[in-house]
Coordinates of C-alpha atoms in Angstrom, one line a residue:
M19 CA -16.4 -0.2 56.8
T20 CA -20.0 0.9 57.2
V21 CA -20.8 3.1 60.2
E22 CA -24.6 2.3 61.5
R23 CA -26.1 5.5 62.3
P24 CA -28.4 5.5 65.4
F25 CA -31.8 5.8 65.2
T26 CA -34.3 6.6 67.8
D27 CA -37.7 4.7 68.3
A28 CA -39.6 7.3 66.9
E29 CA -37.2 8.0 63.8
R30 CA -37.7 4.1 62.9
R31 CA -41.5 4.4 63.3
H32 CA -41.7 7.3 61.3
F33 CA -39.7 5.7 58.7
V34 CA -41.8 2.3 58.6
R35 CA -44.9 4.5 58.8
Y36 CA -44.2 6.0 55.3
T37 CA -42.4 3.3 53.5
R38 CA -43.6 0.2 51.5
T39 CA -40.8 -1.5 50.0
R40 CA -43.5 -3.6 48.0
S41 CA -44.4 -0.4 46.3
W42 CA -40.9 0.3 45.2
P43 CA -40.6 0.1 41.5
M44 CA -37.6 -2.0 41.3
L45 CA -38.8 -4.5 43.8
Q46 CA -42.1 -4.7 41.9
R47 CA -40.3 -5.5 38.7
Y48 CA -37.9 -7.8 40.4
P49 CA -39.7 -9.1 43.4
V50 CA -38.0 -10.9 46.3
G51 CA -39.4 -12.8 49.3
D52 CA -41.5 -11.4 52.0
D53 CA -38.8 -11.8 54.7
L54 CA -36.2 -9.8 52.5
H55 CA -38.7 -6.6 52.7
A56 CA -38.3 -6.6 56.6
E57 CA -34.6 -7.5 56.2
L58 CA -34.2 -4.7 54.0
L59 CA -36.0 -2.1 56.3
A60 CA -34.0 -3.7 59.2
R61 CA -30.8 -3.1 57.7
M62 CA -31.6 0.6 56.6
L63 CA -32.6 1.5 60.2
S64 CA -30.1 -0.6 62.1
T65 CA -32.5 -2.9 63.7
S66 CA -33.7 -6.6 63.5
P67 CA -36.4 -7.6 61.1
E68 CA -38.4 -8.8 64.1
S69 CA -38.5 -5.2 65.6
I70 CA -39.7 -4.2 61.9
S71 CA -42.3 -6.8 61.7
A72 CA -43.7 -5.4 65.1
L73 CA -43.7 -1.9 64.1
I74 CA -45.7 -2.8 61.1
R75 CA -48.2 -4.8 63.1
S76 CA -48.4 -1.8 65.7
L77 CA -49.3 0.5 62.8
R78 CA -51.7 -1.8 61.3
D79 CA -53.5 -2.3 64.8
E80 CA -53.6 1.6 64.8
A81 CA -55.4 1.8 61.4
E82 CA -57.8 -1.1 62.6
A83 CA -58.5 0.8 65.6
A84 CA -59.1 4.0 63.8
A85 CA -61.6 2.1 61.4
A86 CA -63.4 0.6 64.1
R87 CA -64.1 4.1 65.9
L88 CA -65.2 5.4 62.4
L89 CA -67.5 2.3 61.9
T90 CA -69.3 3.3 65.1
G91 CA -71.1 6.1 63.2
G92 CA -73.9 5.4 61.4
D93 CA -72.9 8.1 58.8
Y94 CA -69.7 6.4 58.1
R95 CA -71.2 2.9 57.8
D96 CA -73.7 4.2 55.3
A97 CA -71.0 6.1 53.3
L98 CA -68.9 2.7 53.2
A99 CA -71.9 0.8 51.9
A100 CA -72.8 3.4 49.3
L101 CA -69.4 3.1 47.6
P102 CA -69.7 1.8 43.9
F103 CA -67.6 -0.9 44.6
R104 CA -68.1 -4.7 43.8
P105 CA -66.4 -7.7 45.5
D106 CA -64.5 -8.6 42.3
D107 CA -63.4 -5.0 41.7
R108 CA -59.6 -4.2 42.4
I109 CA -59.3 -0.5 43.6
V110 CA -55.7 0.8 43.1
A111 CA -54.5 4.0 45.0
V112 CA -51.5 5.5 43.4
G113 CA -49.8 8.7 45.1
D114 CA -47.1 9.6 47.4
S115 CA -46.1 9.2 51.2
I116 CA -49.7 10.6 52.0
T117 CA -51.3 7.6 50.4
A118 CA -48.4 5.3 51.4
D119 CA -49.0 6.1 55.0
R120 CA -49.7 3.2 57.2
L121 CA -52.2 4.9 59.1
G122 CA -53.5 7.0 55.9
W123 CA -56.9 7.0 54.4
F124 CA -56.6 4.1 52.1
D125 CA -55.3 1.6 55.0
V126 CA -58.1 2.8 57.1
L127 CA -60.6 2.1 54.2
A128 CA -59.3 -1.3 53.5
A129 CA -59.4 -2.0 57.6
S130 CA -63.2 -0.6 57.3
F131 CA -63.9 -3.1 54.7
A132 CA -62.5 -5.9 56.9
L133 CA -64.2 -5.0 60.1
A134 CA -67.6 -4.4 58.4
G135 CA -67.6 -8.0 57.5
A136 CA -69.3 -7.6 53.9
P137 CA -67.8 -8.7 50.8
A138 CA -65.2 -6.3 49.7
P139 CA -63.1 -5.5 46.9
A140 CA -59.4 -5.9 46.7
L141 CA -57.4 -2.7 47.4
V142 CA -54.1 -2.2 46.2
N143 CA -51.8 0.5 47.8
L144 CA -49.2 1.7 45.3
G145 CA -48.4 4.9 47.3
V146 CA -44.6 5.6 47.3
S147 CA -43.1 8.3 49.3
G148 CA -41.5 11.2 47.5
D149 CA -43.3 10.5 44.1
T150 CA -44.1 13.1 41.5
T151 CA -46.4 13.2 38.8
A152 CA -43.5 12.2 36.5
D153 CA -42.4 9.3 38.8
V154 CA -45.8 7.8 38.5
L155 CA -45.8 8.2 34.5
E156 CA -42.3 6.4 34.8
R157 CA -43.8 3.4 36.8
F158 CA -47.4 3.4 35.0
D159 CA -46.5 -0.1 33.8
L160 CA -46.9 -1.1 37.4
V161 CA -50.1 0.5 37.6
Q162 CA -51.3 -1.4 34.6
A163 CA -49.9 -4.6 36.0
S164 CA -52.2 -4.1 39.3
R165 CA -55.4 -4.7 36.8
P166 CA -57.2 -1.8 38.3
S167 CA -60.8 -1.7 38.0
R168 CA -61.0 1.8 39.4
V169 CA -57.9 4.1 40.3
L170 CA -57.8 6.8 43.0
L171 CA -55.1 9.1 42.1
M172 CA -53.8 11.8 44.6
L173 CA -50.4 13.5 43.6
G174 CA -48.8 16.9 43.3
T175 CA -47.4 17.5 46.7
N176 CA -43.8 16.6 45.6
D177 CA -44.3 18.3 42.5
A178 CA -44.1 21.3 44.5
R179 CA -41.2 20.1 46.5
A180 CA -37.9 22.3 46.2
H181 CA -34.4 21.2 46.6
G182 CA -30.9 22.8 47.3
P183 CA -29.7 25.1 50.1
G184 CA -32.0 27.9 49.1
G185 CA -34.7 25.7 48.3
G186 CA -34.9 27.2 45.0
H187 CA -35.2 24.2 42.4
R188 CA -38.7 23.1 42.3
M189 CA -39.3 19.3 41.1
A190 CA -41.8 20.1 38.4
T191 CA -42.8 23.4 37.0
I192 CA -46.8 24.0 37.0
H193 CA -46.7 23.2 33.3
E194 CA -45.1 19.9 33.8
T195 CA -47.7 19.2 36.5
E196 CA -50.2 19.9 34.1
R197 CA -48.9 17.7 31.5
N198 CA -48.2 14.9 33.7
L199 CA -51.6 14.9 35.0
R200 CA -53.2 15.0 31.8
A201 CA -50.9 12.2 30.6
L202 CA -51.9 10.0 33.5
V203 CA -55.8 10.6 33.2
Q204 CA -55.3 9.8 29.6
L205 CA -53.6 6.3 30.1
V206 CA -55.9 5.3 32.9
T207 CA -59.1 6.2 31.1
R208 CA -58.1 5.8 27.4
D209 CA -55.7 3.0 27.3
L210 CA -56.8 1.1 30.2
R211 CA -60.2 2.0 30.1
T212 CA -60.7 2.2 33.9
P213 CA -62.6 5.1 35.6
I214 CA -60.5 7.4 37.7
T215 CA -60.9 9.4 40.8
V216 CA -58.3 12.3 41.2
L217 CA -57.8 14.0 44.5
T218 CA -56.2 17.4 44.9
P219 CA -53.2 17.8 47.3
S220 CA -54.2 18.4 50.9
A221 CA -53.1 22.0 52.2
V222 CA -49.9 22.6 54.0
D223 CA -48.7 24.8 57.1
Q224 CA -45.9 27.2 56.0
D225 CA -44.9 28.0 59.5
R226 CA -44.4 24.3 60.7
I227 CA -42.8 23.6 57.2
D228 CA -40.2 26.5 57.9
G229 CA -39.4 25.1 61.3
Y230 CA -39.3 21.4 60.8
F231 CA -37.1 21.7 57.5
R232 CA -35.1 24.8 58.4
D233 CA -31.6 22.5 57.9
G234 CA -33.0 20.0 55.8
P235 CA -32.1 19.8 52.0
V236 CA -35.8 20.0 50.9
R237 CA -38.8 22.6 51.6
W238 CA -42.3 23.3 50.7
D239 CA -43.8 26.6 49.7
A240 CA -47.5 26.9 50.4
T241 CA -48.5 28.8 47.3
A242 CA -46.6 26.1 45.3
V243 CA -48.8 23.5 46.8
A244 CA -51.8 25.8 46.2
E245 CA -51.0 26.3 42.7
V246 CA -50.6 22.5 41.9
A247 CA -53.9 21.9 43.7
G248 CA -55.4 24.5 41.5
I249 CA -53.9 22.8 38.4
V250 CA -55.5 19.4 39.5
R251 CA -58.8 21.2 39.7
K252 CA -58.3 22.6 36.1
V253 CA -57.4 19.2 34.6
V254 CA -59.9 17.4 36.4
P255 CA -63.1 19.6 37.3
D256 CA -64.6 17.0 39.5
A257 CA -61.6 16.0 41.4
V258 CA -62.1 15.7 45.3
D259 CA -60.9 19.0 46.5
L260 CA -58.8 18.2 49.6
Y261 CA -57.0 21.1 49.7
G262 CA -59.9 23.2 50.4
A263 CA -61.3 20.9 52.7
T264 CA -57.9 20.8 54.8
Q265 CA -57.1 24.4 54.5
T266 CA -59.6 25.3 56.8
A267 CA -59.9 22.4 59.2
G268 CA -57.6 23.2 61.8
A269 CA -54.2 22.8 63.2
D270 CA -54.9 19.0 64.2
V271 CA -55.0 17.7 60.8
L272 CA -51.4 18.0 60.2
E273 CA -48.4 16.3 61.4
E274 CA -45.5 18.8 63.0
D275 CA -43.6 19.0 59.7
G276 CA -46.7 20.9 58.2
V277 CA -47.0 18.7 55.0
H278 CA -48.0 15.2 56.0
P279 CA -51.8 14.7 57.3
S280 CA -52.1 13.6 60.9
P281 CA -54.2 10.6 61.7
A282 CA -57.2 13.1 61.9
G283 CA -56.5 14.5 58.8
Q284 CA -56.2 11.2 57.0
Q285 CA -59.7 10.5 58.4
L286 CA -60.8 13.8 57.2
I287 CA -59.6 12.9 53.5
L288 CA -61.3 9.6 53.9
R289 CA -64.6 10.9 54.7
R290 CA -64.3 13.3 51.7
V291 CA -63.3 10.3 49.5
L292 CA -66.3 8.5 50.6
H293 CA -68.7 11.2 50.1
H294 CA -67.3 12.0 46.6
L295 CA -67.5 8.3 45.6
G296 CA -71.1 7.8 47.0
A297 CA -72.4 10.9 45.2
D298 CA -71.1 9.3 41.7
R299 CA -72.8 6.2 42.4

């Protein structure tokens, strides 16, 4: 007999915010109908599919509201217009929960295009919460199947994630992270013949991490995340340096867990990405 776990509304919202079942590798390789995605999340969270759909709509509305606020600024509108994208492009974002975030930089970018009204490229979010660089190598067939004309890659935070009671077993050594990043860049640029924009992981807050994950099975070390950001810059010298941008941005750019960017942090990331891509035009 299965015993349902009670979830608070806040816990359900948090889970849905960072969980995109459509991006899960198994469900991309063996697709199911749209209604079953809501059913799956509902079963996991002990609620109804209707409540899941309402949560997703609410998060989408929040992302659109954030985009609308950004579009009131002429500098943001100009940066959006300066992007080197064509209407027939397919811009594919590959990453972990920071990219999968329904209030995140890529969803706000998509909402911005929709609200701006001009012809826009297709934006495909392949963010999967928890993914490491090795996980994306494993699902690279799905990146290829998305037919990207440009890839935006943000990985590394989970390479620095540590497991075990003492938090002593890191998901990837720094040498493994470097090897995986080099392989991913080569696969995109050489095999797919597609331009790639690489983003470093954003900075984390050790004090918040220590409090939030005190009794949990995983944790992060701020020095390990900094080390990964350095490797990203080594492999891709012109990577978007989100680590440096968020390290000195203030406490409001992170959620209470000290790892995930807040909506303000996500919008900072978006602005940095727009500036970088516009400068490359």
